[in-house]
mmCIF file of C-alpha atoms in Angstrom:
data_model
loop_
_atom_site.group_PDB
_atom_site.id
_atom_site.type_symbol
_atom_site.label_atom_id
_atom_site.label_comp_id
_atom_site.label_asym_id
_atom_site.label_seq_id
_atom_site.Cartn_x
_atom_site.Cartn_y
_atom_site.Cartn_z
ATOM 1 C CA UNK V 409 31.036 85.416 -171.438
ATOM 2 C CA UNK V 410 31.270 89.019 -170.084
ATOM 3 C CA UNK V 411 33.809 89.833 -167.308
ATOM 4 C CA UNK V 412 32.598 92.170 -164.247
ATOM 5 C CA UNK V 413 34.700 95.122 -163.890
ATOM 6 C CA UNK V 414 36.022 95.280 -159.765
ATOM 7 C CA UNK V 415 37.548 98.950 -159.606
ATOM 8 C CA UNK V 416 40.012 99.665 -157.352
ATOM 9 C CA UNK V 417 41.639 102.665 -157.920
ATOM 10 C CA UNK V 418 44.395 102.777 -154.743
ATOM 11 C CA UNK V 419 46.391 99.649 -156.577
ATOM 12 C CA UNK V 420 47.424 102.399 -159.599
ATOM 13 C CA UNK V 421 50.436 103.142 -156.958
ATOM 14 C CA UNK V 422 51.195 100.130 -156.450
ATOM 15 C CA UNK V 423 51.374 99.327 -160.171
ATOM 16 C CA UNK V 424 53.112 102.436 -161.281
ATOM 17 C CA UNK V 425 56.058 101.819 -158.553
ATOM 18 C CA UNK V 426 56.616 98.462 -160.140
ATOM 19 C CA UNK V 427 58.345 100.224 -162.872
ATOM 20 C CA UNK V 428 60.559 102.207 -160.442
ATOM 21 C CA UNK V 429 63.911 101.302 -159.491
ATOM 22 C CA UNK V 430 65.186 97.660 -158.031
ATOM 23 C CA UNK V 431 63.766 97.491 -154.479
ATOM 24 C CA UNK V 432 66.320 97.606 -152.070
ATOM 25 C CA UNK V 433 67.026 93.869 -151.321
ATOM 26 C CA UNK V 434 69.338 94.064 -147.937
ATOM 27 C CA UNK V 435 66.832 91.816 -146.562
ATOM 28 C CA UNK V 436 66.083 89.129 -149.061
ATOM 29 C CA UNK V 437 66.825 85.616 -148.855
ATOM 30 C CA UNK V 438 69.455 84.649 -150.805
ATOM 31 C CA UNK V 439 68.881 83.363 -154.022
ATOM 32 C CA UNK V 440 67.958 79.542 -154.209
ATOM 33 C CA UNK V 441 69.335 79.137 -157.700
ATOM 34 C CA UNK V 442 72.696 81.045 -156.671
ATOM 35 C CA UNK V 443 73.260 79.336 -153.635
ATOM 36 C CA UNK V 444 72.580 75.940 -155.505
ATOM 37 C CA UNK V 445 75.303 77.505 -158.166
ATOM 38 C CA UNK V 446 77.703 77.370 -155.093
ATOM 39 C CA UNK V 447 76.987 74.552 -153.137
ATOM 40 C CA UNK V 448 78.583 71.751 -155.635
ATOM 41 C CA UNK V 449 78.658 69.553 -152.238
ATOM 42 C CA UNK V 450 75.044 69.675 -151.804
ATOM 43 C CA UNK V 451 73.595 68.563 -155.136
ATOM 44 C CA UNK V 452 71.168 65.840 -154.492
ATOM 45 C CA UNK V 453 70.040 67.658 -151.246
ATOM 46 C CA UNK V 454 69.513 70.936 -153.505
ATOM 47 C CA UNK V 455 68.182 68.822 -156.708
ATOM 48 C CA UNK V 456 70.977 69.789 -158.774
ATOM 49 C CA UNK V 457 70.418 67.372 -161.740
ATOM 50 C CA UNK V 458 73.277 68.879 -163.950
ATOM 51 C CA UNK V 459 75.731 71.091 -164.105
ATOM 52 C CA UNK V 460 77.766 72.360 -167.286
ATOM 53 C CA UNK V 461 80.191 75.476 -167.589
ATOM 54 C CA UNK V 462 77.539 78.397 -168.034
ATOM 55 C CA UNK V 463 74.652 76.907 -166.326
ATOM 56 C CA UNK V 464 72.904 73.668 -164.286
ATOM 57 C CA UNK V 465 69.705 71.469 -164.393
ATOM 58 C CA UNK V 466 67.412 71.835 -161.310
ATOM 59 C CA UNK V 467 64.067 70.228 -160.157
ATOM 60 C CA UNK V 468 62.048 73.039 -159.073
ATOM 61 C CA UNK V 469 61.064 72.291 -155.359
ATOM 62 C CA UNK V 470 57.326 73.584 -155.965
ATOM 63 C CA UNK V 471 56.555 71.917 -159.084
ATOM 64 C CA UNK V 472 53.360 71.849 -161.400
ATOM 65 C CA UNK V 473 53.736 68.461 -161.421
ATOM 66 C CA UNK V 474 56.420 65.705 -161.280
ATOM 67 C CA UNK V 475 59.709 65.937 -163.135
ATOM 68 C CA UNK V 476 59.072 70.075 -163.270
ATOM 69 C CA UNK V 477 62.812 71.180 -164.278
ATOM 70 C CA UNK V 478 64.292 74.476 -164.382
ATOM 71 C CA UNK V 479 67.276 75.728 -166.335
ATOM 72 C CA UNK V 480 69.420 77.941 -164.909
ATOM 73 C CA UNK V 481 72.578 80.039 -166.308
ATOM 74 C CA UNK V 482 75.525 80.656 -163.450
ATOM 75 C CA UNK V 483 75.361 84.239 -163.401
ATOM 76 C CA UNK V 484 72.649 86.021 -161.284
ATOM 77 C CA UNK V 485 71.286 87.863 -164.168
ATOM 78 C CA UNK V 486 67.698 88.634 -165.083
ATOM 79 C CA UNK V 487 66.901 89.265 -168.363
ATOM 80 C CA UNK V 488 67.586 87.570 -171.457
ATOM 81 C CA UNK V 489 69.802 90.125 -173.182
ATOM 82 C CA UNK V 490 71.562 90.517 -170.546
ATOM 83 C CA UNK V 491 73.517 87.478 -171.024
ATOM 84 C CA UNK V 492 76.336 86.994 -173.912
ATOM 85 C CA UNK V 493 75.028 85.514 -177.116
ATOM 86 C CA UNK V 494 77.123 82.133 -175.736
ATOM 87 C CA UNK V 495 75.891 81.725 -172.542
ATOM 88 C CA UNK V 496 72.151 82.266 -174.273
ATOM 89 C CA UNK V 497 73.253 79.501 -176.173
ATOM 90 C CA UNK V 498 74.568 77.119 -173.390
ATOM 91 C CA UNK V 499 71.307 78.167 -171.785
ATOM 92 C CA UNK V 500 69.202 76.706 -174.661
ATOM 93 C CA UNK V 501 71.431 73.608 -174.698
ATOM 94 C CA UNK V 502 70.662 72.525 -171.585
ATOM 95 C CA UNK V 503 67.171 73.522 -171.968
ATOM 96 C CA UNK V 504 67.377 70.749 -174.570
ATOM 97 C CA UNK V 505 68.851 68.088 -172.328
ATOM 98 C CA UNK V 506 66.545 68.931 -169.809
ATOM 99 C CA UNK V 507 63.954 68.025 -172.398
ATOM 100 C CA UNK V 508 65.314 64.657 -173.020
ATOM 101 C CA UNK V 509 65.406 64.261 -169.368
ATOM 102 C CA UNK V 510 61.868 64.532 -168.745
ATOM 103 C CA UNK V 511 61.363 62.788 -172.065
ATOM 104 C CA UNK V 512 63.026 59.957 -170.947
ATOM 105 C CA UNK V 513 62.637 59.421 -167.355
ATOM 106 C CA UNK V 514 58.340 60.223 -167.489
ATOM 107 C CA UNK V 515 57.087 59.830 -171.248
ATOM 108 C CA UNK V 516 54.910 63.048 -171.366
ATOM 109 C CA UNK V 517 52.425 63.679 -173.877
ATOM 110 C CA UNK V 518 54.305 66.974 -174.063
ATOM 111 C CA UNK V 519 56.059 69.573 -172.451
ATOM 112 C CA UNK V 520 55.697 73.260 -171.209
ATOM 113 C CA UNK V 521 59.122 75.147 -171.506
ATOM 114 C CA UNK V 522 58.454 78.755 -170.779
ATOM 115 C CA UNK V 523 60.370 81.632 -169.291
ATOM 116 C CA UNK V 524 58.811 84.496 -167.106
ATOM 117 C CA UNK V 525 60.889 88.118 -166.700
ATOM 118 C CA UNK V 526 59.747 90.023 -164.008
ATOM 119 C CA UNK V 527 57.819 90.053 -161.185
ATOM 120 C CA UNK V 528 54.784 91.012 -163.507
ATOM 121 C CA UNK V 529 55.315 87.839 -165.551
ATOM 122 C CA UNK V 530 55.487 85.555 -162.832
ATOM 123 C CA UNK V 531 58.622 84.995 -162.053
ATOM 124 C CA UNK V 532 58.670 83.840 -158.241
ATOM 125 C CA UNK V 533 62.658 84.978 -158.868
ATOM 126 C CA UNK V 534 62.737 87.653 -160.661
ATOM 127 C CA UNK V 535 66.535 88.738 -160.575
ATOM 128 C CA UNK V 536 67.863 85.312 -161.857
ATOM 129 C CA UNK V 537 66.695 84.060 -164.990
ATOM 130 C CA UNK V 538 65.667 80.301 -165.315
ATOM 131 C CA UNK V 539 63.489 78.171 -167.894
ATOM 132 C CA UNK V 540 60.437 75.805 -166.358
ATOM 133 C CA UNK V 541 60.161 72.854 -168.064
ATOM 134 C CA UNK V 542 57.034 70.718 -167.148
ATOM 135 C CA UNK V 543 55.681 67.644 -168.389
ATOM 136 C CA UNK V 544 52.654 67.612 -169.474
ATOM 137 C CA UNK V 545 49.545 64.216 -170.422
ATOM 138 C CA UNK V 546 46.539 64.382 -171.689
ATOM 139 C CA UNK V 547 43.960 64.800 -169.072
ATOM 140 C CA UNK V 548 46.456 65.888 -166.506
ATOM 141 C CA UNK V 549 44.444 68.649 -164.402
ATOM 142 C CA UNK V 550 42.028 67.087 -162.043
ATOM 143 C CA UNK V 551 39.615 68.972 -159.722
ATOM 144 C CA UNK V 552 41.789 69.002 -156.973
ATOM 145 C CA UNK V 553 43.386 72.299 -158.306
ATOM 146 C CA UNK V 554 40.106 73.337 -159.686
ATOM 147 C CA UNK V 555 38.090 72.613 -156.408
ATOM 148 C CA UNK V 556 40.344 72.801 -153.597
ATOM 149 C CA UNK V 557 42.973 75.084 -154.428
ATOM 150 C CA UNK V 558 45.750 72.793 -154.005
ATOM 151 C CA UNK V 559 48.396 70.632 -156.905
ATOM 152 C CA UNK V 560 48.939 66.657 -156.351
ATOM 153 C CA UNK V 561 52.140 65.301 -156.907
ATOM 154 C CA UNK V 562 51.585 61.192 -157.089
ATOM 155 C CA UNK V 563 55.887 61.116 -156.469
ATOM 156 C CA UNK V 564 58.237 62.734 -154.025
ATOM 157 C CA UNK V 565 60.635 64.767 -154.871
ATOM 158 C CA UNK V 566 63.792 62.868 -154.232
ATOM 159 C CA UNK V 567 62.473 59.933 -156.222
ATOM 160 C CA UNK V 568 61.594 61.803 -159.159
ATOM 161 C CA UNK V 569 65.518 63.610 -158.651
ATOM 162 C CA UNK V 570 66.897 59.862 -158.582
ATOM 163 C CA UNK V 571 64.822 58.656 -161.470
ATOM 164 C CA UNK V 572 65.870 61.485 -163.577
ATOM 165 C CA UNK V 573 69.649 60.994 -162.391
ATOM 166 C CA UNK V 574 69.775 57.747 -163.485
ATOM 167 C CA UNK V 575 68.458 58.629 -167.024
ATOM 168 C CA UNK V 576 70.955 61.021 -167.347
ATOM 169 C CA UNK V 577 73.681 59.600 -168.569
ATOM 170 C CA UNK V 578 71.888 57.717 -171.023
ATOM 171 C CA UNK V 579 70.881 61.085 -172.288
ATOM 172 C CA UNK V 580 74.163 63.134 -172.397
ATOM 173 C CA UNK V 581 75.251 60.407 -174.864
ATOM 174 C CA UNK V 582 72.324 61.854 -177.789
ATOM 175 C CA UNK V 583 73.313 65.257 -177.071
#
């Protein structure tokens, strides 16, 4: 299959500012993950799942699909190697419970764990770094996405948080 080439030369300075120094964020929202971090009061209205010293379990609120987790260390930091060698590992810890989680709570075929840094890659939060987690089955993508633009989620949110909660404990004893 060959591609068609659209040109549009007056998004090079957009692209080369992306490179430039951290926009000025005075007027951002404050980070979701952060404020979750806080809140320890608020953890089933927030869909904190778990929380351990250097990091917490949350479902993300715009998921692929049900049981979509994401990983989460304390600190609002955004890269990778910009954490210490043991909070990479607590990171990658829970990234394993998390797995066991979804494992046990939904019975996927298989799972998507994946991490995007930057805007660039992805990442919908670029200055804290987090790992997506989402279930995957065979035969999962329908035409609604394909056709219509738009994701279907057969559970809400809160059932899927209590579901997993439940599991939970269940889990933390394998780990």
């Amino acid at each position: 299959m060959e591609w068609p080439n659209i040109w549009a030369p007056w998004r090079i300075n957009y692209i080369k500012g992306l490179g430039s120094a951290e926009p000025d964020i005075s007027d951002a929202p404050r980070c979701f993950l952060c404020e979750a971090q806080t809140a320890t009061d608020r953890d089933a209205e927030l869909l904190v799942l778990h929380r351990a010293e250097a990091g917490f379990i949350i479902l993300n609120r715009y998921p692929y699909t049900n049981g979509h987790l994401l990983v989460a260390p304390n600190a609002h930091i955004a890269d990778l190697p910009d954490l210490s060698a043991a909070d990479r590992h607590a990171l990658m810890d829970l990234t394993v419970l998390a797995e066991r989680v979804i494992a046990t709570t939904f019975n996927p075929q298989g799972v998507n764990i994946g991490v995007n840094i930057g805007r660039c890659a992805g990442a919908g939060l670029p200055g804290h770094l987090h790992v997506h987690l989402v279930p995957r089955w065979g035969g999962d993508t329908n035409f609604m996405n394909v056709i219509a633009g738009v994701r279907v989620s057969p559970q809400a949110l809160e059932e899927s948080y209590e579901e997993m909660k439940a599991v939970l404990p269940k889990v933390l004893d394998l780990v």
